[in-house]
XYZ file of C-alpha atoms in Angstrom:
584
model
C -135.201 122.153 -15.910
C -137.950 122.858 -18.086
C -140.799 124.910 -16.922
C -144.574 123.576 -16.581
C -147.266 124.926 -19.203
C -149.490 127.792 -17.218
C -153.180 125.996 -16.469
C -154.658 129.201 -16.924
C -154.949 131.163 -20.145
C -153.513 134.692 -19.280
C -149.706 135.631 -19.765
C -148.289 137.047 -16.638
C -147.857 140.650 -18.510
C -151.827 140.244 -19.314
C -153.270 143.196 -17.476
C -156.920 144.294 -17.934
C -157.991 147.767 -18.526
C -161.135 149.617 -18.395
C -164.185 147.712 -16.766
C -162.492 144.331 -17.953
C -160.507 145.727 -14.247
C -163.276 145.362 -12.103
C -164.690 142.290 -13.608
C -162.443 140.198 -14.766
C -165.105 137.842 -16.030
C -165.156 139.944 -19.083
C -161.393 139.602 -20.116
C -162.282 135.712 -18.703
C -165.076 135.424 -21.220
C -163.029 137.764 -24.195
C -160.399 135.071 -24.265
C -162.484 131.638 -23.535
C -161.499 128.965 -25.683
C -164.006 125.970 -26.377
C -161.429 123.542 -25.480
C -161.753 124.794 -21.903
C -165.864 124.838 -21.283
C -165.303 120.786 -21.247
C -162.589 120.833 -18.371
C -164.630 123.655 -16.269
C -167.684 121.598 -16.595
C -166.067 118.690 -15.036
C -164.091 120.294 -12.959
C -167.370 122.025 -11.552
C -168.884 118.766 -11.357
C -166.183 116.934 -9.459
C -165.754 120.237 -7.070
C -169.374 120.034 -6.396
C -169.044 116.451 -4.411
C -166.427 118.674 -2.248
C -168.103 121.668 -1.844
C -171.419 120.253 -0.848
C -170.237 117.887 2.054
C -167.753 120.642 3.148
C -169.978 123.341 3.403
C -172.535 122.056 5.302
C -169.481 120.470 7.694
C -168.523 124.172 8.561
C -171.721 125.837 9.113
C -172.655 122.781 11.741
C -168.975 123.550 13.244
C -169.747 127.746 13.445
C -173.006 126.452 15.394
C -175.301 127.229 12.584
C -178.014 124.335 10.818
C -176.160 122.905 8.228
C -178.078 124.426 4.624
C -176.420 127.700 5.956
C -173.107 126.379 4.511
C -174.545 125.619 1.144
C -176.079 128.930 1.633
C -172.569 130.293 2.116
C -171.020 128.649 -1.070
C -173.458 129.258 -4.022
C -173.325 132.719 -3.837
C -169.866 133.637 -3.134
C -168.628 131.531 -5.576
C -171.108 133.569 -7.834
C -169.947 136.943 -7.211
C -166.025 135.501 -6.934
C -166.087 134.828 -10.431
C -167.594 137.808 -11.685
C -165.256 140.288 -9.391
C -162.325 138.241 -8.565
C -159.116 138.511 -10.445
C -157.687 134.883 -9.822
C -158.619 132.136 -12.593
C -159.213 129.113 -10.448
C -160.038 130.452 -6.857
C -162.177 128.425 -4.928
C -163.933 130.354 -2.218
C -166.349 129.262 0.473
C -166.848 128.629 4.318
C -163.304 127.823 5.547
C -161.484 126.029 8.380
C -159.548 128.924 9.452
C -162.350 131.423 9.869
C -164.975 128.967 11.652
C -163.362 129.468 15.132
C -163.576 133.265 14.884
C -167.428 133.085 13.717
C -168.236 130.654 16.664
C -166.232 132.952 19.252
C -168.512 135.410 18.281
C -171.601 134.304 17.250
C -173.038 131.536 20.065
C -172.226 133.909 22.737
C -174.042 136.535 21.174
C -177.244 134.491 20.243
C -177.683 132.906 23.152
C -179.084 129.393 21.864
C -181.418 131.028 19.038
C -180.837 130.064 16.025
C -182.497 132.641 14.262
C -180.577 135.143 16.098
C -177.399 133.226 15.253
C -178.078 133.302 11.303
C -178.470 136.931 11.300
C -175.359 137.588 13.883
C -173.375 135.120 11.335
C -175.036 137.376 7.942
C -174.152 140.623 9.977
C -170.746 139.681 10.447
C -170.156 138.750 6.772
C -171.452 142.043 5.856
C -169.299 144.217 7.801
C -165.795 142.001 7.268
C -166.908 142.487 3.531
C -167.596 146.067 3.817
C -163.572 146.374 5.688
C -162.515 144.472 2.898
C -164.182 146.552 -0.311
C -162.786 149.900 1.686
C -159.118 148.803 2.430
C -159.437 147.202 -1.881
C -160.443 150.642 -2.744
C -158.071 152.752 -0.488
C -155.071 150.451 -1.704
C -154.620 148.413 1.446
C -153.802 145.363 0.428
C -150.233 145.703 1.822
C -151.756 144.765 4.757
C -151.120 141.962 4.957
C -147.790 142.194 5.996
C -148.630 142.411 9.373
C -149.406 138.389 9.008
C -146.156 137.221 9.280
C -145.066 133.606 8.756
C -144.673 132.480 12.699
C -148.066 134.660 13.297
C -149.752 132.896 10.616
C -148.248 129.504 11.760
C -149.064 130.208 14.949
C -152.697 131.157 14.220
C -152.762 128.000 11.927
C -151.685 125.840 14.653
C -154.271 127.258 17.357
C -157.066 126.699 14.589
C -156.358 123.076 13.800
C -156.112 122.652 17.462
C -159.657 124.709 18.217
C -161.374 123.115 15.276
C -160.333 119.264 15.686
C -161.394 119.525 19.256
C -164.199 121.324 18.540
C -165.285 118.710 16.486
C -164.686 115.756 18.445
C -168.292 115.412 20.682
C -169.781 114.706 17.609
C -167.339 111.950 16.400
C -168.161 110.619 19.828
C -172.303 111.658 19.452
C -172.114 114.081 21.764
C -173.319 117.669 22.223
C -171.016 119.391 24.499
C -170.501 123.340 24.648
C -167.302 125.701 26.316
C -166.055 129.000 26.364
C -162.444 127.589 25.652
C -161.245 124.823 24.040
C -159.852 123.749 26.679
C -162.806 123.404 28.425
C -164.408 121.737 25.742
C -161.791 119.407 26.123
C -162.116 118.691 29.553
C -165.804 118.356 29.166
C -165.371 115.738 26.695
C -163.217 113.354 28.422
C -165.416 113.438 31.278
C -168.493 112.543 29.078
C -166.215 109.447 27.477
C -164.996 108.821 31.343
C -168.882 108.675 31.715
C -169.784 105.922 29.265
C -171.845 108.862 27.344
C -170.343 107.589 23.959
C -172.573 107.145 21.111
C -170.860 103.894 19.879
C -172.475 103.948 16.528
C -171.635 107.174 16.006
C -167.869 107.086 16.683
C -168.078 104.252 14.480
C -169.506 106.051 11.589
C -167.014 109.376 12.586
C -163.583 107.482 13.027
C -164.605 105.293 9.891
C -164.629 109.013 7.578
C -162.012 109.945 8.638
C -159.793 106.823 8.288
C -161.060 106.462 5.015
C -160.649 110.726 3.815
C -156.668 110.290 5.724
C -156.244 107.066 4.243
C -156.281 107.997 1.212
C -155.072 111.596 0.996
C -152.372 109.602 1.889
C -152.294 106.932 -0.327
C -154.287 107.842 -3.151
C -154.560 111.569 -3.384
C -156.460 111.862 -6.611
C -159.270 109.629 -5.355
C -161.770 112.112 -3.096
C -161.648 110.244 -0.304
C -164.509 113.254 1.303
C -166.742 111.790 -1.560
C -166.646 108.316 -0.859
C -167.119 109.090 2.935
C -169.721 110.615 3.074
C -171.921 108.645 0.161
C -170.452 105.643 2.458
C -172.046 106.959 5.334
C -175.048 108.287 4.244
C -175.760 104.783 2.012
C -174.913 102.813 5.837
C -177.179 105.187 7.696
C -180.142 104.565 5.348
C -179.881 101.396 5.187
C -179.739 100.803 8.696
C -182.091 103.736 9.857
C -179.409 104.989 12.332
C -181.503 108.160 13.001
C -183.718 105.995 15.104
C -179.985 104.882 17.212
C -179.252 108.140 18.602
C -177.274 109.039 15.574
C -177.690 112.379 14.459
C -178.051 113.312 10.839
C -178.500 115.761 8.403
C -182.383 115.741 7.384
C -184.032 117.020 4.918
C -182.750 120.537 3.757
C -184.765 123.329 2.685
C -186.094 123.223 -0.903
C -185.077 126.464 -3.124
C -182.378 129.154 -3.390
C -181.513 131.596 -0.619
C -183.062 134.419 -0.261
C -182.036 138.817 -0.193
C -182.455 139.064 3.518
C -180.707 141.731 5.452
C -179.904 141.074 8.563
C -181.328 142.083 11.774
C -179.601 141.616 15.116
C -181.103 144.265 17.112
C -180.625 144.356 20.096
C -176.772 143.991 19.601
C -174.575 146.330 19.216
C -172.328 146.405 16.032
C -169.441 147.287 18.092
C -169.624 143.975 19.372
C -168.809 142.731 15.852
C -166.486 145.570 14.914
C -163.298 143.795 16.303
C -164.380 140.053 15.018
C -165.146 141.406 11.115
C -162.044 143.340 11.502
C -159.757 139.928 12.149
C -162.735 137.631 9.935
C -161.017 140.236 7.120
C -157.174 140.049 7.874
C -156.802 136.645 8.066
C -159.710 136.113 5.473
C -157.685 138.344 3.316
C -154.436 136.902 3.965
C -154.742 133.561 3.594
C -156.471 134.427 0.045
C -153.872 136.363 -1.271
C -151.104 134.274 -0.555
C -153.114 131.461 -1.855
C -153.672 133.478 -4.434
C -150.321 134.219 -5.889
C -149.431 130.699 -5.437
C -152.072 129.892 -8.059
C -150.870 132.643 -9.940
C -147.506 132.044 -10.714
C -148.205 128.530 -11.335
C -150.901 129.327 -13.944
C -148.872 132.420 -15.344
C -150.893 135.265 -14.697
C -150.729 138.122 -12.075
C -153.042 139.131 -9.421
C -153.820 142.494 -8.378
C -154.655 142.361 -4.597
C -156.169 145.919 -4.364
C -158.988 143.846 -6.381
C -158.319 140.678 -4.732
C -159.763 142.441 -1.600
C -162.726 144.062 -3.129
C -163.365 140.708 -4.353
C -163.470 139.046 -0.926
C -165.580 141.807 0.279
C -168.469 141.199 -2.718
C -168.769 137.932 -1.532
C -168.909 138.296 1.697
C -171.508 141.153 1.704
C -173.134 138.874 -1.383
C -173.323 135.988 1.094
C -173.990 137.939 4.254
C -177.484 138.953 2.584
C -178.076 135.710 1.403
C -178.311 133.870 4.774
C -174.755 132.805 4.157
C -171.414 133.674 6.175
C -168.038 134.478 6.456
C -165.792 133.210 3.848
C -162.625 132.518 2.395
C -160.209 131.249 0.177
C -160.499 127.090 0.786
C -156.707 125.830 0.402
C -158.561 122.399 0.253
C -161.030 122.663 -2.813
C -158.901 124.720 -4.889
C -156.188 121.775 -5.544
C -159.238 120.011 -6.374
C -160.628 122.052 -8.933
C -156.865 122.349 -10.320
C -156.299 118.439 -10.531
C -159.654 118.403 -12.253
C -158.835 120.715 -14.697
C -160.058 123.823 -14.373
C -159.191 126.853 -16.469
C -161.427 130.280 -15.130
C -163.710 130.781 -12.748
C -166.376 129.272 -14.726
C -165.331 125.682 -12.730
C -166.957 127.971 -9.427
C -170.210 129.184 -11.296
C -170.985 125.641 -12.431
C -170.360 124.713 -9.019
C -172.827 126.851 -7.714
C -175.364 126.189 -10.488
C -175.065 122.311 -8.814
C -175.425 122.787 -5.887
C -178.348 125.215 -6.268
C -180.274 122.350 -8.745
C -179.283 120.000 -5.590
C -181.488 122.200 -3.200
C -184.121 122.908 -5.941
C -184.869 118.953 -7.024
C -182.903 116.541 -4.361
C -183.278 118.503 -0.761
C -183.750 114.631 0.524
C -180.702 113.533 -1.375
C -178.500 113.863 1.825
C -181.129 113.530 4.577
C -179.981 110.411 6.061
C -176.140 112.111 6.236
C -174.907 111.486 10.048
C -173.483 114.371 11.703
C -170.290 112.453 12.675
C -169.366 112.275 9.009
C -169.611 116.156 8.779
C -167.381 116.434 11.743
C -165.104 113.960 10.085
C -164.718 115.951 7.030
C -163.941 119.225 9.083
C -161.941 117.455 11.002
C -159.545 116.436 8.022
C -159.116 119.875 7.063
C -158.556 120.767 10.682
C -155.282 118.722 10.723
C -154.149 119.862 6.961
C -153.627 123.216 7.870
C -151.274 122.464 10.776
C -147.825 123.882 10.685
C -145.559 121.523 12.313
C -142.419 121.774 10.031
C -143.010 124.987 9.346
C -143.006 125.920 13.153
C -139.561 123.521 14.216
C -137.593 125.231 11.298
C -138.544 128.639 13.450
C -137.485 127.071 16.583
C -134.010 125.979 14.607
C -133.505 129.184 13.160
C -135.270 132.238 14.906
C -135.816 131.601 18.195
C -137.459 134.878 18.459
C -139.727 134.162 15.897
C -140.506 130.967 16.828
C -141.526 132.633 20.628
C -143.656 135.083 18.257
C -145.283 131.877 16.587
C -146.123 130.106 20.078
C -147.829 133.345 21.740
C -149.842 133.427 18.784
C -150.830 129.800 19.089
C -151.338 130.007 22.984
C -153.319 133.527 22.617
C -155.538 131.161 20.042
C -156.171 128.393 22.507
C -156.283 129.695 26.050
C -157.783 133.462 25.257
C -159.717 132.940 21.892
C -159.139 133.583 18.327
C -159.688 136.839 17.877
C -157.949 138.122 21.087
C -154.936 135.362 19.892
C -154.775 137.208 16.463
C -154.491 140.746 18.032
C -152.126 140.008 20.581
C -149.627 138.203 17.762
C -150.147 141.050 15.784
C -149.286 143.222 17.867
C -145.996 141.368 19.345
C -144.987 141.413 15.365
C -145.487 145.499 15.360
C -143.602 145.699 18.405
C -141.193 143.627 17.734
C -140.631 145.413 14.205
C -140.223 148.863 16.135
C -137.294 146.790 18.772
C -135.517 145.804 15.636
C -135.530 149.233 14.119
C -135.082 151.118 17.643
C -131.792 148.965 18.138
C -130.728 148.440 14.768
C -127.272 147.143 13.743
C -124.593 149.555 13.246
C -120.839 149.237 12.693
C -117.568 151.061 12.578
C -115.527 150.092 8.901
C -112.353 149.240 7.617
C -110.522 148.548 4.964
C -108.962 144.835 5.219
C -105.843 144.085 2.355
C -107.079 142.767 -0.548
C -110.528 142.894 -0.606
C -112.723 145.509 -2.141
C -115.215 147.982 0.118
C -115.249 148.652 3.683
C -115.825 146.239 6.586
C -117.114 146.160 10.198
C -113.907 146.123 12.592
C -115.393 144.148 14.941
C -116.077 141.295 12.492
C -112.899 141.958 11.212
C -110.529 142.731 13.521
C -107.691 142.854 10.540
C -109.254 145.550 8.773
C -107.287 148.736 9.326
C -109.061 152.483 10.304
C -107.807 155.880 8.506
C -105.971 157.764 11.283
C -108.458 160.424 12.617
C -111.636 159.108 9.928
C -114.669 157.149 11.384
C -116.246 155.905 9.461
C -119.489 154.897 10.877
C -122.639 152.792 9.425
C -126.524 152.561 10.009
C -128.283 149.508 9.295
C -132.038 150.959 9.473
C -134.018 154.336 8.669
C -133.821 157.340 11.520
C -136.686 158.084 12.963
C -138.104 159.299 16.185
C -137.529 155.738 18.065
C -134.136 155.180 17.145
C -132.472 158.846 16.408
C -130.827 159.309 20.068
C -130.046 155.850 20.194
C -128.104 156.925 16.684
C -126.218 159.895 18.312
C -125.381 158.227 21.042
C -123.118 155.400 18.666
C -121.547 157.461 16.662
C -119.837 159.660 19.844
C -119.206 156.360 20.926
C -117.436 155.592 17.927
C -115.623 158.704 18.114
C -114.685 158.143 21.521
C -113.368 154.867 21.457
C -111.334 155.676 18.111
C -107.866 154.797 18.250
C -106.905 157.887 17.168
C -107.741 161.658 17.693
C -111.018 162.110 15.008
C -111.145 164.722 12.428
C -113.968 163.442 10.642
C -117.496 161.174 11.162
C -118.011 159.960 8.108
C -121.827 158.152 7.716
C -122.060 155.865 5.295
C -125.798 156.055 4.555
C -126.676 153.945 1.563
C -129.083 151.649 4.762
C -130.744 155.085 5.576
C -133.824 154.994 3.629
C -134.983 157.620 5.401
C -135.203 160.282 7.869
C -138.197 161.989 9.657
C -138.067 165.359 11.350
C -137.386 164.330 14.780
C -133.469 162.271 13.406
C -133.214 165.258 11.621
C -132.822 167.469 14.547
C -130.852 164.989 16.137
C -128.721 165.302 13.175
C -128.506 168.844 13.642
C -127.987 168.984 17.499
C -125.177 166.022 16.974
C -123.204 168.335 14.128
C -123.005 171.595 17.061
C -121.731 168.753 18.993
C -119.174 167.533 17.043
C -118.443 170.588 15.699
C -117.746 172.153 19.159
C -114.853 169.551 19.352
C -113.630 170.357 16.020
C -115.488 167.292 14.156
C -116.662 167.309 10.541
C -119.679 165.375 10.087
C -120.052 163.859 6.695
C -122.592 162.125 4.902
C -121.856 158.869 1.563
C -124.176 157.131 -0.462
C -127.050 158.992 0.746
C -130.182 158.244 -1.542
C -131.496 160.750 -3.267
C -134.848 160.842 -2.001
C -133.931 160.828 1.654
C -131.345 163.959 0.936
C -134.537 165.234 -0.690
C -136.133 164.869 2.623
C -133.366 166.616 4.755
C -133.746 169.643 2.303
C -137.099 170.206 2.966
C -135.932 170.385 6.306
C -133.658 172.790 5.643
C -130.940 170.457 7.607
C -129.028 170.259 4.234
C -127.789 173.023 3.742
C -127.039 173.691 7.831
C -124.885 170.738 7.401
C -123.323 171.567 3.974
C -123.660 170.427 0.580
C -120.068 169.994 -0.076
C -119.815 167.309 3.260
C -122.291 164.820 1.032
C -120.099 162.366 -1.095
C -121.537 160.191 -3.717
C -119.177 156.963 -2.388
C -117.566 156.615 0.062
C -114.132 156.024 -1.661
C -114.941 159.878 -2.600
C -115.318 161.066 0.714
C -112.035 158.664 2.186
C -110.077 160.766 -1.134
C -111.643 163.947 0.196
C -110.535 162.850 3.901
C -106.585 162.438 2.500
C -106.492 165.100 1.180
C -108.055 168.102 2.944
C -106.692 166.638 6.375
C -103.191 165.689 4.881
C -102.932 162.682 6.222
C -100.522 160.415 4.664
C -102.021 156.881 3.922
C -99.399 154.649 2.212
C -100.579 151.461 0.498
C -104.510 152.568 0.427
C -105.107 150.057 -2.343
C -108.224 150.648 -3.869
């Protein structure tokens, strides 16, 4: 199988050094090639027809007017390819973080939109602000914590929160809830009420047959594009406006402007806990998004600066009337089908979309609302899960529980108190696993090399008076009793008198001061009824660890083997036990 050329222009040992580091647009701009400014410009130009509609679909679904979204894409994508390390990025207001500005910002606002710009700007700011400190203080590990049935999960209860959140204005409605669910409800009794905007729903379900029909059947053809010049060409030409339809109107003419915002006379602890998930999930959905791009194109990307880049836009578009955003996992395919090489496809982006607010504010006046919801809509159902979610339930039942608390947590409680709760069933569920970690007693079974748990191998024969005895996880405070307390079972249930507890501790990556003790307290014990306690394959950096202690030399240096074949040789011969046909 031969492997694809890279689409982007750096090798994947390409590393930049000096300020090239923290703005990669230099070592973009050190290594442009002129053959590329052709396929960014149309790249940039196709992206545009996305980014436009798109943007201005999620601002009117975070319950902010809809020139807010464009405000949210120019600059971002601005300060994204000046600071961020990954050649063909897209960033801007995204599916996944919509719910989680809503949650937060209509409740706070109260029905002002004025109030709910600067709640939105305020909220970009400090999620950017988490996002530059964790980049800085080399956090971007943490993203671990979003594990694949969490992020499912949280997928899942998005799609679900957005497409119904949605639906009133597919139907011309205006309906409002503290829960989805009660959205829901709310909306079949306005349908059950003959409250339906027919014109509407027939300009709403239209988009989004046409954008599913053919992301279907004709993927490279932008079926967003065509939808919503369709629409907006029908609505004109048939003044639906004056039918009850909501559109667009006319946007504002000219470029955002520096504005920091004020949202006195709340609290910013109220928005400490929202910015906080806004930047996890922000965060992780970019980086693994990231690195997908990545090792397609060839190049590494360093996610220290991945984060610092997420929090420069965000900041950059929280002070220009923007909002939260994120990696879009829809507009980036785009610009890569176009062509795009750097992140010069995202400044001529936002150079069009800015000389669209500057010259044409009227060009998309006539736009119906419906279509907007369409378009969200349609990326509301992309990012579901489904087959990711039934190959949990087929092969971690556990995980797949994980995945649906995370997705009911999303729906019935909110987003943000759905993230938290997920994340922390994943922590605790971590600290189960490595509080009741797998151990075994081993063997030696004829003709194969190495040692092997009795119980899965029954066959496997035990040195008489040697147990040896393994630990499938680190010792720490959690799990260190729980550790003593196998191993004198082992010892008791031996079939023979013990003489030796031999630990094979290659799995033992490490060992705080608490398991130490234990250690310690377990050796008296076994000691007291004439036991050895031995250590193999301990690495050296968690021996390290129990010399600091001082345990190692309480225990002896002369009872830590290198192998365990060493320490079984050792056994033989200091005990004098005869083993005949030990085949090693």
């Amino acid at each position: 199988m031969t492997t694809p050329p890279p689409i982007a222009p750096f090798p994947l040992t390409s590393r930049p050094h000096g300020l090239a580091r923290w703005l990669p647009i230099i070592a973009v701009l050190r290594n442009y090639k002129r053959s590329w400014l052709t396929q960014d410009l149309s790249a940039g130009l196709v992206l545009t027809a996305i980014l436009i509609p798109a943007g201005m679909g999620y601002a009117e679904a975070a319950g902010l007017p809809p020139i807010y979204g464009l405000y949210a894409t120019i600059v971002p994508l601005i300060a994204y390819a000046i600071f961020g390390p990954s050649r063909i990025l897209v960033l801007g207001p995204d599916s996944a973080l919509i719910p989680l500005i809503s949650a937060t910002v209509l409740p706070l606002a109260g029905g002002d939109p004025a109030k709910a710009i600067a709640i939105a700007g305020m909220l970009a700011i400090l999620s950017g602000g988490m996002c530059i400190i964790a980049g800085i203080a080399k956090f971007g590990f943490i993203t671990d914590l979003i594990s694949k049935p969490i992020r499912y999960g949280y997928l899942n209860g998005i799609a679900l929160s957005v497409i119904i959140g949605q639906m009133p204005k597919i139907f011309g409605l205006s309906i409002t809830g503290n829960t989805i669910w009660d959205e829901l409800i709310a909306l079949v009794q306005n349908v059950h009420d003959g409250k339906t905007n027919i014109v509407a729903l027939a300009i709403g379900s239209s988009c989004l047959f046409v954008i599913l029909g053919l992301k279907h059947f004709a993927p490279k053809i932008s079926g967003v594009l065509i939808a919503v010049v369709g629409a907006t060409i029908v609505s004109s030409l048939f003044d639906l406006s004056h039918q009850g339809v909501s559109v667009v109107g006319i946007l504002p003419q000219g470029l955002p402007t520096w504005q920091i915002p004020n949202i006195t006379p709340v609290k910013f602890d109220t928005l400490l806990s929202s910015a906080l998930a806004i930047a996890l999930v922000s965060f992780a959905d970019m980086s693994l998004l990231s690195r997908t791009f990545a090792i397609r194109g060839g190049y590494k990307v360093d996610r220290n600066q991945e984060l610092i880049a997420l929090g420069i836009a965000n900041i950059s578009a929280g002070l220009f009337q923007g909002f939260s955003v994120s990696s879009s996992a829809s507009r980036t395919p785009v610009a890569e089908a176009a062509g795009s090489k750097t992140q010069i496809t995202g400044l001529v982006g936002a150079i069009c979309i800015a000389l669209v607010l500057f010259f044409a504010p009227m060009l998309l006046q006539n736009l119906p609302q419906a279509a907007l919801s369409a378009v969200v809509i349609s990326s509301g159902i992309a990012i579901f899960e489904i087959t990711g979610t039934l190959r949990l339930y087929q092969l971690r039942r556990f995980e797949f529980g994980l995945s649906i608390v995370c997705f009911a947590g999303v729906a019935f409680l909110g987003v943000i108190q759905g993230i938290f709760i997920a994340v922390g069933l994943a922590l605790l569920a971590f600290v189960w696993s490595a509080w009741r970690p797998h151990y075994a007693v081993l063997g030696r079974i004829d003709g194969i090399k190495g040692y092997h748990d009795v119980l899965r191998h029954p066959e496997a024969r035990r040195i008489p008076g040697l147990v040896i005895f393994r630990w499938d996880a680190p010792l720490f405070f959690a799990n260190a009793e729980t550790f003593c307390e196998r191993v004198m079972q082992s010892v008791v249930t031996a079939p023979t008198m013990t003489n030796w507890v031999l630990v094979a501790a290659e799995p033992v990556t490490d060992i705080d001061i608490t398991a130490a003790d234990a250690i310690a307290e377990l050796d008296k014990t076994l000691c007291q009824a004439g036991i050895e306690l031995c250590f193999a394959e301990m690495k050296g950096p968690t021996k390290d660890r129990l010399k600091r202690y001082g345990i190692f030399n309480t225990l002896g240096k002369e009872n830590f083997f290198p192998t365990i074949g060493q320490a079984v040789d050792a056994y033989l011969e200091i005990n004098k036990v005869e083993w005949k046909d030990w085949d090693e």
